[in-house]
Tab-separated table of C-alpha atoms and ligand atoms in Angstrom:
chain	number	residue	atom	x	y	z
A	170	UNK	CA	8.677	-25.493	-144.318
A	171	UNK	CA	6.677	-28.579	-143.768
A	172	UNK	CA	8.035	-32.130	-144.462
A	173	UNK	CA	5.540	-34.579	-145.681
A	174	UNK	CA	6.561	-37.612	-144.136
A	175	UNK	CA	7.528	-40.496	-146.259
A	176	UNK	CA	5.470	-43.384	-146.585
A	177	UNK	CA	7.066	-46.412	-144.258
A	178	UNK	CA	7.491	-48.585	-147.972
A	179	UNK	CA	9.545	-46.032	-149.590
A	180	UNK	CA	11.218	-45.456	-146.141
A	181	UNK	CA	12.182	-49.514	-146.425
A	182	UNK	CA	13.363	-49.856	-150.306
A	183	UNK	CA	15.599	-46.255	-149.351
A	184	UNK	CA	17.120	-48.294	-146.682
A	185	UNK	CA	19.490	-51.315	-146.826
A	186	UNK	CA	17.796	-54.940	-145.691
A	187	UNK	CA	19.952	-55.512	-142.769
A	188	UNK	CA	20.246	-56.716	-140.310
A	189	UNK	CA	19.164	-60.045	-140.904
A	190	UNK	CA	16.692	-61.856	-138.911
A	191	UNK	CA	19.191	-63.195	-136.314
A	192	UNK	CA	20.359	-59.253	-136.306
A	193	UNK	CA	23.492	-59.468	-137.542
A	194	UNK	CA	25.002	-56.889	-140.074
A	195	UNK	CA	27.491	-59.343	-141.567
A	196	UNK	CA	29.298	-61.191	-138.787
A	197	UNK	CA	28.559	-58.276	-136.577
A	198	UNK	CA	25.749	-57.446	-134.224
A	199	UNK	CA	23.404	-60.389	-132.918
A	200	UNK	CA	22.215	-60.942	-129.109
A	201	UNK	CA	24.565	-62.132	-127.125
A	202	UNK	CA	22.675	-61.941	-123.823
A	203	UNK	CA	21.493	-63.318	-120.739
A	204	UNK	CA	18.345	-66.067	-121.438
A	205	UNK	CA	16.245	-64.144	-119.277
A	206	UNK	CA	16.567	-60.786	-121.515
A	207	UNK	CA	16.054	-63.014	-124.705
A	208	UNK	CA	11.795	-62.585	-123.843
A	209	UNK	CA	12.181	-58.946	-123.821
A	210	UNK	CA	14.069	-58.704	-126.918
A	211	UNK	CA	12.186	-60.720	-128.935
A	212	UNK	CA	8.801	-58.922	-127.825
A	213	UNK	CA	10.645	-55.131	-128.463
A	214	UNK	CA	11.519	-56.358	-131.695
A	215	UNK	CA	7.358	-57.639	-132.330
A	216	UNK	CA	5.829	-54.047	-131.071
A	217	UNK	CA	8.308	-52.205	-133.347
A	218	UNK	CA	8.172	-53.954	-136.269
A	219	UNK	CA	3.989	-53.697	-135.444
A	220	UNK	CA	4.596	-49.931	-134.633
A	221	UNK	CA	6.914	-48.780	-136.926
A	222	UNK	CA	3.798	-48.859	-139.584
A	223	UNK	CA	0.912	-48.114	-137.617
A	224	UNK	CA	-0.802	-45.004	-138.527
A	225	UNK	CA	-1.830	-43.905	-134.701
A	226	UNK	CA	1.707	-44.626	-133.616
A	227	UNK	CA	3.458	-42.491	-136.332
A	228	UNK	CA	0.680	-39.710	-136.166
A	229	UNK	CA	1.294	-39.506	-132.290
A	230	UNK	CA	5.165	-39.543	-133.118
A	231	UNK	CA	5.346	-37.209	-136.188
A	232	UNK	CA	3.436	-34.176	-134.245
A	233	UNK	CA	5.194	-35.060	-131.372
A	234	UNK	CA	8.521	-34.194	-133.598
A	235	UNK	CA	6.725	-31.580	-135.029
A	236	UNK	CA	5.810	-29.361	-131.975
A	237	UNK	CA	7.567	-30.747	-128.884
A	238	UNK	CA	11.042	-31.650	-130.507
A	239	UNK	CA	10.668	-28.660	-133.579
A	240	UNK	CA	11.360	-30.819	-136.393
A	241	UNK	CA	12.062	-30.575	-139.073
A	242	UNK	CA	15.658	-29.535	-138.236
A	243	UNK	CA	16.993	-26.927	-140.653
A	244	UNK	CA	19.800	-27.926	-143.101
A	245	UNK	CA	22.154	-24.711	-142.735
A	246	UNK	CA	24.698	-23.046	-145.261
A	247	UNK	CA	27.841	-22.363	-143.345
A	248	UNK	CA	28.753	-19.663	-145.299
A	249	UNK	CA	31.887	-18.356	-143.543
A	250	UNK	CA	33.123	-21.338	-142.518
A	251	UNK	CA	32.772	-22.527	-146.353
A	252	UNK	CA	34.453	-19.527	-147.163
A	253	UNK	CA	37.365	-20.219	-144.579
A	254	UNK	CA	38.140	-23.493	-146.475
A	255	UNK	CA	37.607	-22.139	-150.223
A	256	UNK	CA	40.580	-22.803	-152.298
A	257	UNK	CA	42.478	-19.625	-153.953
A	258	UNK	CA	40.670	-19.980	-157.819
A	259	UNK	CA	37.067	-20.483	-155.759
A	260	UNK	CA	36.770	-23.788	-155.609
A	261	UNK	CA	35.810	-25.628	-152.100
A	262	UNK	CA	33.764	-27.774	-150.426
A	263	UNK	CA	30.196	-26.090	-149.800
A	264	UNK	CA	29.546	-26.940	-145.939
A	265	UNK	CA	26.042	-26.951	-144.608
A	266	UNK	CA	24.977	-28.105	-141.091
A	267	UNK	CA	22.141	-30.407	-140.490
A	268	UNK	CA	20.955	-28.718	-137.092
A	269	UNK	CA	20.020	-31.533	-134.611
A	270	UNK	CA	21.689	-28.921	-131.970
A	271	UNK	CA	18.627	-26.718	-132.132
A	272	UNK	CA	16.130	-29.912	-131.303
A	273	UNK	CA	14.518	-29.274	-127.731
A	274	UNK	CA	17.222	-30.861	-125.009
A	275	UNK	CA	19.674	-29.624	-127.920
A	276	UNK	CA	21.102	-33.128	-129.532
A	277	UNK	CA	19.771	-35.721	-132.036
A	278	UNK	CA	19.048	-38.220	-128.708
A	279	UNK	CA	15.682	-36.699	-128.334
A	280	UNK	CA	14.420	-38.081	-131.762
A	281	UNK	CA	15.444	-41.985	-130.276
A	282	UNK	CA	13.987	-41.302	-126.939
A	283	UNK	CA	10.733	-39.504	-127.901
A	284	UNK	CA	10.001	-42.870	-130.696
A	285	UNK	CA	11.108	-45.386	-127.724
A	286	UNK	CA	8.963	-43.789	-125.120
A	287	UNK	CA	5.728	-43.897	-127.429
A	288	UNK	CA	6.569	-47.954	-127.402
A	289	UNK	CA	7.078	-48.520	-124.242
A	290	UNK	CA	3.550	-47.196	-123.300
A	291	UNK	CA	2.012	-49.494	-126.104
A	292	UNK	CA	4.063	-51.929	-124.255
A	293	UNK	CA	2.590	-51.253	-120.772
A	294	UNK	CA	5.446	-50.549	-119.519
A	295	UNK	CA	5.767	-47.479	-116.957
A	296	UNK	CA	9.346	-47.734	-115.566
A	297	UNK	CA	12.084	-46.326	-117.879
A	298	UNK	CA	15.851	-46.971	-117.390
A	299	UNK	CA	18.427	-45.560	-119.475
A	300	UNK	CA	22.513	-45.506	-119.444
A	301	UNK	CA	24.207	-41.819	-120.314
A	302	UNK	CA	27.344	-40.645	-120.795
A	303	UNK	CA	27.428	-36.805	-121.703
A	304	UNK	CA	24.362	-37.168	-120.494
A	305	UNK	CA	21.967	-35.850	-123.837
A	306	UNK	CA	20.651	-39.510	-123.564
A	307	UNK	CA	20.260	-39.012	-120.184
A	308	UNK	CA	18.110	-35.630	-120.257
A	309	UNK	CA	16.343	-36.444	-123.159
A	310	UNK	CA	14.851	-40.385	-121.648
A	311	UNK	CA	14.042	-37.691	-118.498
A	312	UNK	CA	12.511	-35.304	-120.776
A	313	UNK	CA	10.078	-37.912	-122.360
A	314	UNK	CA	9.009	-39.588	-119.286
A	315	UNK	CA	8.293	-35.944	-117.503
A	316	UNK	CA	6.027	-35.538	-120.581
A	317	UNK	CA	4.149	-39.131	-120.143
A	318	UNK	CA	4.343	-39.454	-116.584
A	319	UNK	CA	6.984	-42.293	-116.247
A	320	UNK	CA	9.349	-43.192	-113.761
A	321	UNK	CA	12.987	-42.582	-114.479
A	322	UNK	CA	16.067	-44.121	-113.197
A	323	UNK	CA	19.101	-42.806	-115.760
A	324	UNK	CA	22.556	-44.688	-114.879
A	325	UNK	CA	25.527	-42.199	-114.980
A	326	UNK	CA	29.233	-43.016	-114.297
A	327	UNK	CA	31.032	-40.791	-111.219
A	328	UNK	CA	33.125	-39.710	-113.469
A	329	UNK	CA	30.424	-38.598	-116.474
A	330	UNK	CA	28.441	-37.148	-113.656
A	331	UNK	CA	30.925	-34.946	-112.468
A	332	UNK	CA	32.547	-33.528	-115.694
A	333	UNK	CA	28.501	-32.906	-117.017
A	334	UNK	CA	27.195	-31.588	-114.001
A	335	UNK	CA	24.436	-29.228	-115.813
A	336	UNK	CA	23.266	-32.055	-117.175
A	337	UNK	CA	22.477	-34.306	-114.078
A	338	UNK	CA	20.861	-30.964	-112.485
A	339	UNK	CA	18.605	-30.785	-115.316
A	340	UNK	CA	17.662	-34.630	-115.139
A	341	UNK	CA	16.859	-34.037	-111.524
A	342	UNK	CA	14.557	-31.187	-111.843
A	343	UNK	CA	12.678	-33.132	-114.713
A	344	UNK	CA	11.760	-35.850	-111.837
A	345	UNK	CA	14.515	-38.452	-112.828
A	346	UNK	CA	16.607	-40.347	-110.820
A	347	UNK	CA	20.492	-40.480	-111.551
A	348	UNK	CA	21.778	-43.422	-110.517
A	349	UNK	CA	25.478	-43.120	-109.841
A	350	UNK	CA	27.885	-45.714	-111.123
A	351	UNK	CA	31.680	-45.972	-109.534
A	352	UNK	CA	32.377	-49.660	-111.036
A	353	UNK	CA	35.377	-49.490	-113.773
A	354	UNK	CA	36.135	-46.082	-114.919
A	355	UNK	CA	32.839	-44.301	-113.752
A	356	UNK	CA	32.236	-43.454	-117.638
A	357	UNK	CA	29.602	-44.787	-120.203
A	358	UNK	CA	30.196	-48.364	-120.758
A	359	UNK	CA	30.256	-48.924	-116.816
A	360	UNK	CA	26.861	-47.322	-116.907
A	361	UNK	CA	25.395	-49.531	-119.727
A	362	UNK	CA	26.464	-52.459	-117.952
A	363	UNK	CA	24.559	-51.033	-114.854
A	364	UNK	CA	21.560	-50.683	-116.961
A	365	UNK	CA	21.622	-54.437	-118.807
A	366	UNK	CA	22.004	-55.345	-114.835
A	367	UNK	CA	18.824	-53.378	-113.746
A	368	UNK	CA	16.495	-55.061	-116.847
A	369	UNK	CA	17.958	-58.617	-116.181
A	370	UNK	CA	15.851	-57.817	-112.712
A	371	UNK	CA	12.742	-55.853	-113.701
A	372	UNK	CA	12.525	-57.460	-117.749
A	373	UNK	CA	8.599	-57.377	-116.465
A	374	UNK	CA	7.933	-54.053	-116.008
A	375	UNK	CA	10.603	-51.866	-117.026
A	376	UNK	CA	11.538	-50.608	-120.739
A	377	UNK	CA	15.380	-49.713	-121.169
A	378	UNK	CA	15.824	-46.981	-123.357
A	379	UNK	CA	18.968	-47.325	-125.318
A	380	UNK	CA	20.868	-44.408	-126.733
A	381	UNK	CA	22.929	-45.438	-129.444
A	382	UNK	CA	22.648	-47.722	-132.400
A	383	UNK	CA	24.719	-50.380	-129.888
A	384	UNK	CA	23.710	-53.311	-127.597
A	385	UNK	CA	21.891	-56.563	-128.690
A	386	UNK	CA	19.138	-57.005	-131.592
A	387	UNK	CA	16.865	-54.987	-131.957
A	388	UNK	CA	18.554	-51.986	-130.824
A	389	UNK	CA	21.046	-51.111	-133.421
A	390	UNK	CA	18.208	-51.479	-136.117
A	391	UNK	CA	15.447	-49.729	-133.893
A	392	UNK	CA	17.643	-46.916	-133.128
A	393	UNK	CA	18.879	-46.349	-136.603
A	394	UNK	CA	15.324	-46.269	-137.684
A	395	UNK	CA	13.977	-43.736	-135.236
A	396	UNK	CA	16.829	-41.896	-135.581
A	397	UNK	CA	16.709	-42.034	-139.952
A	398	UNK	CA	14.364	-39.123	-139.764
A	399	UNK	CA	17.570	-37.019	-140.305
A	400	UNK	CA	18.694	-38.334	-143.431
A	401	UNK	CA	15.080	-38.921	-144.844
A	402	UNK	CA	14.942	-34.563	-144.247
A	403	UNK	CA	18.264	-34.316	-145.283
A	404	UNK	CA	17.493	-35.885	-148.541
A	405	UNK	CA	14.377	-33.655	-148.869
A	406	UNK	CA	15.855	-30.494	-147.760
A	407	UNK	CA	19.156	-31.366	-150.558
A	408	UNK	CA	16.304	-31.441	-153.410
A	409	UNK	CA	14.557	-28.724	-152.417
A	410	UNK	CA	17.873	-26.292	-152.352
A	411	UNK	CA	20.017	-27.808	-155.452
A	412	UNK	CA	17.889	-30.390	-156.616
A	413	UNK	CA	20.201	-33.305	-155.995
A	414	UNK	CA	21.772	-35.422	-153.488
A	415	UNK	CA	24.682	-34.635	-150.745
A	416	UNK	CA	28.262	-35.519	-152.075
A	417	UNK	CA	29.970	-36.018	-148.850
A	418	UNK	CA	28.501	-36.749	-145.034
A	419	UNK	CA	30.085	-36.612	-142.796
A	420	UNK	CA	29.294	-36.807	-138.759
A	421	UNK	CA	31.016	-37.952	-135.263
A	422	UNK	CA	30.582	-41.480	-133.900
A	423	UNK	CA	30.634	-42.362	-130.815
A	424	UNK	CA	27.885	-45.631	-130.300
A	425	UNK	CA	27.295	-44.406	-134.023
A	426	UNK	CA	23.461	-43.357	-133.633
A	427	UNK	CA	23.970	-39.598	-135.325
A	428	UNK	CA	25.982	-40.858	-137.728
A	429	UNK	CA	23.751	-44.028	-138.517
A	430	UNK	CA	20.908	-41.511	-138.624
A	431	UNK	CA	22.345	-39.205	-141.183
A	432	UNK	CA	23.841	-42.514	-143.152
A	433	UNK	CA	20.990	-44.785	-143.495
A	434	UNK	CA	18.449	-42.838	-146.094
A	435	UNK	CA	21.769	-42.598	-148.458
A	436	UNK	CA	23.808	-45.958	-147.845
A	437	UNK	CA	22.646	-47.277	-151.269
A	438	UNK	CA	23.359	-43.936	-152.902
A	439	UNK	CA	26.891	-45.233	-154.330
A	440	UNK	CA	27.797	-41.486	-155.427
A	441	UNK	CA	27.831	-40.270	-151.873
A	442	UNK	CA	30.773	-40.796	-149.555
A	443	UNK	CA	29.897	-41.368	-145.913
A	444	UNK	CA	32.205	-40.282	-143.345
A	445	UNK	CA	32.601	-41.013	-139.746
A	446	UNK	CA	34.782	-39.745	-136.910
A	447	UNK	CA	35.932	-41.173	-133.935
A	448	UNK	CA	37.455	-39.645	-131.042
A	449	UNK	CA	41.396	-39.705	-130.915
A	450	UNK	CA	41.695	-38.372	-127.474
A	451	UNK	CA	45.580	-37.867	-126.847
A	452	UNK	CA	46.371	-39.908	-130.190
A	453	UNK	CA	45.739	-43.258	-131.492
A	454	UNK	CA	49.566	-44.167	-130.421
A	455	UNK	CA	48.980	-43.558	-126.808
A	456	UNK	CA	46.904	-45.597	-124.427
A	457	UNK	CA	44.085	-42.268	-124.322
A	458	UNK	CA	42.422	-42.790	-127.240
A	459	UNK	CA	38.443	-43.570	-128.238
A	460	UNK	CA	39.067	-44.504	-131.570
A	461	UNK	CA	37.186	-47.816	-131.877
A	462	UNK	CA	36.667	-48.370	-135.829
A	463	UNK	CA	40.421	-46.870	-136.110
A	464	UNK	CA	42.672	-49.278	-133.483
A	465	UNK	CA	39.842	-51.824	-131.983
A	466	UNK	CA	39.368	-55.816	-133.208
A	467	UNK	CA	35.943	-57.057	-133.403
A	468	UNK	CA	34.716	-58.844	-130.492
A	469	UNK	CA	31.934	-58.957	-128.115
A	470	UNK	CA	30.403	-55.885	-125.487
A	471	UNK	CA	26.975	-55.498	-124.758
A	472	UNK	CA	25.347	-57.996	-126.475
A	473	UNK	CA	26.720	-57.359	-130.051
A	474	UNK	CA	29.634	-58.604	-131.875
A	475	UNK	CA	31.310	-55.109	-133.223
A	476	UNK	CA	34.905	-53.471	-133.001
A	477	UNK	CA	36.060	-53.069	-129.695
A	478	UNK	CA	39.273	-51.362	-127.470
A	479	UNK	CA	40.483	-54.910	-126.322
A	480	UNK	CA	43.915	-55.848	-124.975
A	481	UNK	CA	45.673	-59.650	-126.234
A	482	UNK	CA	43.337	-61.499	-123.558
A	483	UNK	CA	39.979	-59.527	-124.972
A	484	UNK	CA	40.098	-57.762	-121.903
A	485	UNK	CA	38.195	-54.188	-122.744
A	486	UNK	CA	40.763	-51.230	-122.713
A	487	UNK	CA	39.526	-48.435	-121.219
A	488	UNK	CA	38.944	-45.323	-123.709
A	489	UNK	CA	39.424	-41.560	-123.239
A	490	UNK	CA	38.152	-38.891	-124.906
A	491	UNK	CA	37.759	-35.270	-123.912
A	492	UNK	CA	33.946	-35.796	-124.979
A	493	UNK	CA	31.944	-38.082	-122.850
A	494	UNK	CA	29.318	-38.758	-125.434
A	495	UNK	CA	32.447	-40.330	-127.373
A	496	UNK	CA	34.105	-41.439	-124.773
A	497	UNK	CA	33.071	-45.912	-125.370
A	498	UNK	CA	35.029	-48.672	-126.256
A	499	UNK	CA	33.016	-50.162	-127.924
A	500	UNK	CA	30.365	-49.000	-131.607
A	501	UNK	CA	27.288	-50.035	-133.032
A	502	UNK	CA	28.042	-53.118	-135.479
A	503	UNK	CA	26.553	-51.499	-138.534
A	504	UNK	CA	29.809	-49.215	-138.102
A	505	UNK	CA	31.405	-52.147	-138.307
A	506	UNK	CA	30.035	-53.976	-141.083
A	507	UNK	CA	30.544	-50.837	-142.989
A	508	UNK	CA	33.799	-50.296	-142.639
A	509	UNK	CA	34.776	-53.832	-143.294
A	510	UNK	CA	32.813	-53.397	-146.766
A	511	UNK	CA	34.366	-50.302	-147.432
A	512	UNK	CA	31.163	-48.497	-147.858
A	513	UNK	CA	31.424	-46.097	-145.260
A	514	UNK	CA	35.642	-44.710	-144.170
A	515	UNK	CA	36.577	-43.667	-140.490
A	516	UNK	CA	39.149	-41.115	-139.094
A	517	UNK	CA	39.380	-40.473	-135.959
A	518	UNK	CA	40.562	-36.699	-134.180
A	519	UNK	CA	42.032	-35.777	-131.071
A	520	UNK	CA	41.185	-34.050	-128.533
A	521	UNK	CA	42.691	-30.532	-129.206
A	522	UNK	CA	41.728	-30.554	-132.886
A	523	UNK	CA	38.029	-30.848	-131.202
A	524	UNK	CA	38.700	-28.589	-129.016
A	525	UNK	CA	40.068	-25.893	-131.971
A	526	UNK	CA	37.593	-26.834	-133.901
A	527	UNK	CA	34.673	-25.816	-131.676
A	528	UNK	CA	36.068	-22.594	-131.026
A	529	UNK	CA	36.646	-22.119	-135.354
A	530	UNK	CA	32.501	-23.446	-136.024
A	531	UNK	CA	31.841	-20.522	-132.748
A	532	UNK	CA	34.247	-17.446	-133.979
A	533	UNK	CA	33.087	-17.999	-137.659
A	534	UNK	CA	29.560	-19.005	-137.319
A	535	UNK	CA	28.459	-18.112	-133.957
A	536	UNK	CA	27.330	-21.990	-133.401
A	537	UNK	CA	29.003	-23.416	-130.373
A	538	UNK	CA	28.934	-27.303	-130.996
A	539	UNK	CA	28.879	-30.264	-129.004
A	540	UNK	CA	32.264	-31.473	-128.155
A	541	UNK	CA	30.825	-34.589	-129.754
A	542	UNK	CA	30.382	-32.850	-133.382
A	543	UNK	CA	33.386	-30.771	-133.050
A	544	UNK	CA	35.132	-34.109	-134.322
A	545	UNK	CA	33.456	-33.720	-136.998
A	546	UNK	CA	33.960	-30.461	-137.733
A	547	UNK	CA	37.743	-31.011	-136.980
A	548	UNK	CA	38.450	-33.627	-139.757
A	549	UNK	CA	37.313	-30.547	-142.256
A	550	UNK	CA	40.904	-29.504	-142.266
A	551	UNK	CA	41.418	-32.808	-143.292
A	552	UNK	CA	38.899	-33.068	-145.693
A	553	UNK	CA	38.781	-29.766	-147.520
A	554	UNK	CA	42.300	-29.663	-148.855
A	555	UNK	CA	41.982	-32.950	-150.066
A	556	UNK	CA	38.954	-32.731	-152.703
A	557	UNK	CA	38.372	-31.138	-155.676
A	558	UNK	CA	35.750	-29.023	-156.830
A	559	UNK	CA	32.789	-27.552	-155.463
A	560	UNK	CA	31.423	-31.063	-153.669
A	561	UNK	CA	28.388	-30.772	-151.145
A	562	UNK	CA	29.096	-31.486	-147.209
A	563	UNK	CA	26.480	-32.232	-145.384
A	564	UNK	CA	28.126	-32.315	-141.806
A	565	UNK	CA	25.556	-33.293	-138.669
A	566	UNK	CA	25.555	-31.282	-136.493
A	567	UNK	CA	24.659	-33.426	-133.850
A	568	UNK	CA	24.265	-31.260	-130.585
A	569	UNK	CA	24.980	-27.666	-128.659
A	570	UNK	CA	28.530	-27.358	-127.052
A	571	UNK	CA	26.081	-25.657	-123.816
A	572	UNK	CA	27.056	-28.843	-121.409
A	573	UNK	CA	31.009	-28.069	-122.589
A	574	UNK	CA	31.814	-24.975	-121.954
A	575	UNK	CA	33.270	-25.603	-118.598
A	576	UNK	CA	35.469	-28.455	-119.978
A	577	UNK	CA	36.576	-26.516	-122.378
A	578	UNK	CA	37.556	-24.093	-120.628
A	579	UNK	CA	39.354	-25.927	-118.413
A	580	UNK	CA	41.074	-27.093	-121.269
A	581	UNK	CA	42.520	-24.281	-122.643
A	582	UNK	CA	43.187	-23.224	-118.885
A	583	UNK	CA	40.977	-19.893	-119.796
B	630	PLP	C1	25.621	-38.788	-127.532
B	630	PLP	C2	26.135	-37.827	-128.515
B	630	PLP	C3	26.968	-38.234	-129.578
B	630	PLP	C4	27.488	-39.640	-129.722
B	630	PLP	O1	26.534	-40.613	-129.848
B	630	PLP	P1	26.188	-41.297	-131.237
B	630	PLP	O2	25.317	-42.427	-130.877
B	630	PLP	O3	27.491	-41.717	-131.850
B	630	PLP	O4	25.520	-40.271	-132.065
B	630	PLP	C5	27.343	-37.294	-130.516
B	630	PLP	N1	26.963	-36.005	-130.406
B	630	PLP	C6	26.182	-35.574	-129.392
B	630	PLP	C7	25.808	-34.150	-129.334
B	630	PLP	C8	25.747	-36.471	-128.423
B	630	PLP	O5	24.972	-36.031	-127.423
């Protein structure tokens, strides 16, 4: 199947208008950042608004996504694990799986990555940074600078690096450097800080690859829209099997960029629910939690106003989560501003529910998930029971569970 890419002026009226020019989604978002980074923002935010609509660009970029990344991604029909929720007079949700696992580096960080790399060399820039926490981000910012020739320095908590040690290996042999980060926790948002740090000092020639639809203006709105390709297929893919639109999406959120990507092509779509899930770690009563949307208070990490784990003095509380791609305090604002307008709802899962819930997607469909998506997947025993009908899930399934397997089996003490 072939996708015929949508023109970029349907791709805008499909899309809502935010953020606004100061990027802020509501009161959230913005750029609250050193004055030396404020240069580099602004002129990101002139080459892709230039780029977005330039026919070379997107030619380069669509066969790029085409033959290196093997898009279009399929949309699936989990068939036994629709069957394993269908109520006793044949009623139930029908389930299918947007695939982003089976995208080359196996997660939906490639499609950010690949679009960010093919701007940075427009922008003359040939030094890449980039901040990871499970490390996808990580391996797919080395993948595309292996494939353009540019030098990589990926920042990686201790901790991160040891619990996703496949994935630092595979970084290395692509020619990246990891740069290890023991400040705070050793996790993701120790790593991003690292990151901001290394562009304060080399704004001139280096281009930092973000990962998630977080940080200061642009990002949030440049991620989203590199990584909207899934819900522009989505949409496609839904018309081409029923001939309609999704009921229900539903997809993880950690920095929110998966979810975000799956969200955007539908957000004015009033019939169809949008669903996030955060990471509940031990439980949103105890201190080991990642559930941002869920327990946070808006405030500032970053460079963006958004939710955030924050104690009385606004001091950021460290998260957990058994996932390390969900494993941040903080979440992109347009998570924010759409929970606060009700248009999108949030739950959040713990730990062991994940953890189940991989194992159920693997024994019944012989898809091993991320532990990332496996929140997802998770909140269908929520879910299921709950609706009436025959409604359409379209649950994205954001990456491959190969980086987890040792966690998880040191989990279940196998
Ligand atoms: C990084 C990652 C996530 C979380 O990041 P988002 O920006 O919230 O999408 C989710 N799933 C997988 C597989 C990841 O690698």
């Amino acid at each position: 199947m072939t996708i015929t890419p949508l023109p970029p002026s349907s791709q805008a009226d499909a899309t809502t208008q935010l953020p606004d020019a100061l990027g802020r989604f509501g009161k959230f978002g913005g750029k609250y950042v050193p004055e030396t980074l404020m240069p580099a923002l602004t002129e990101l935010e002139q080459f892709f608004l230039q780029y977005r609509n330039d026919p070379d660009y997107q030619q380069e970029l669509q066969q790029l996504q085409r033959d290196y990344v093997g898009r279009p991604s399929p949309l699936y029909f989990a068939e036994r694990l629709t069957a394993h929720y269908a109520k006793p007079d044949g009623t139930g949700a029908q389930i299918y799986l947007k695939r982003e696992d089976l995208n080359h580096t196996g997660a939906h960080k490639i499609n950010n990555a690949l679009a960010q790399v093919l701007l940075a060399k427009r922008m003359g820039k040939r030094r890449i940074i980039a901040e990871t926490g499970a490390g996808q981000h990580g391996v797919a910012t080395a993948t595309v600078c292996a494939r353009f020739g540019l030098e990589c320095i990926v920042y990686m908590g201790v901790q991160d690096m040891e619990r996703q040690a496949l994935n630092v290996f595979r970084m290395r042999l692509m020619g990246a450097t990891v740069q290890p980060v023991s400040a705070g926790t050793g996790t993701l948002k120790d790593a991003t800080s690292e990151a901001i740090r290394d562009w304060v000092t080399n704004v001139e020639t280096t281009h930092y690859i973000l990962g998630s639809v977080a940080g200061p203006h642009p990002y949030p709105m440049l991620v989203r829209d590199f990584q909207a390709v899934i819900g522009q297929e989505t949409r496609f893919q839904c018309q081409e099997k029923w001939g309609g639109l999704p009921d229900i999406l539903l997809a993880c959120v950690g920095g929110g960029s998966n979810a975000m990507g799956l969200f955007h092509e539908f957000v004015k779509e009033d019939s169809v629910r949008l669903i996030g899930i955060e990471a509940a770690g031990e439980g949103v009563d105890t201190e080991k939690h990642a559930a941002t949307l869920t327990k946070g208070r808006p405030g500032v990490l970053h460079g963006a106003m958004s939710y955030l784990l924050q104690d009385s003095d606004g001091q950021v509380i460290e998260p957990h989560s058994i996932s390390a791609g969900l494993d941040y305090p903080g979440v992109g604002p347009e998570h924010s501003y759409l929970k606060d307008s009700e248009r999108a709802e949030y739950y959040s899962v713990t730990d062991q529910k994940a953890v189940e819930a991989l194992r159920r997607l693997s024994q019944l469909e012989g898809i091993i998930p991320a532990l990332e998506t496996s929140h997802a997947i998770a909140y269908l025993e929520t879910l299921c029971p709950q609706l009436s009908g025959s409604p359409r899930i379209v649950l994205n399934c954001s990456g491959r569970g190969d980086k987890d397997v040792q966690t998880v089996s040191k989990f279940l003490n196998l």
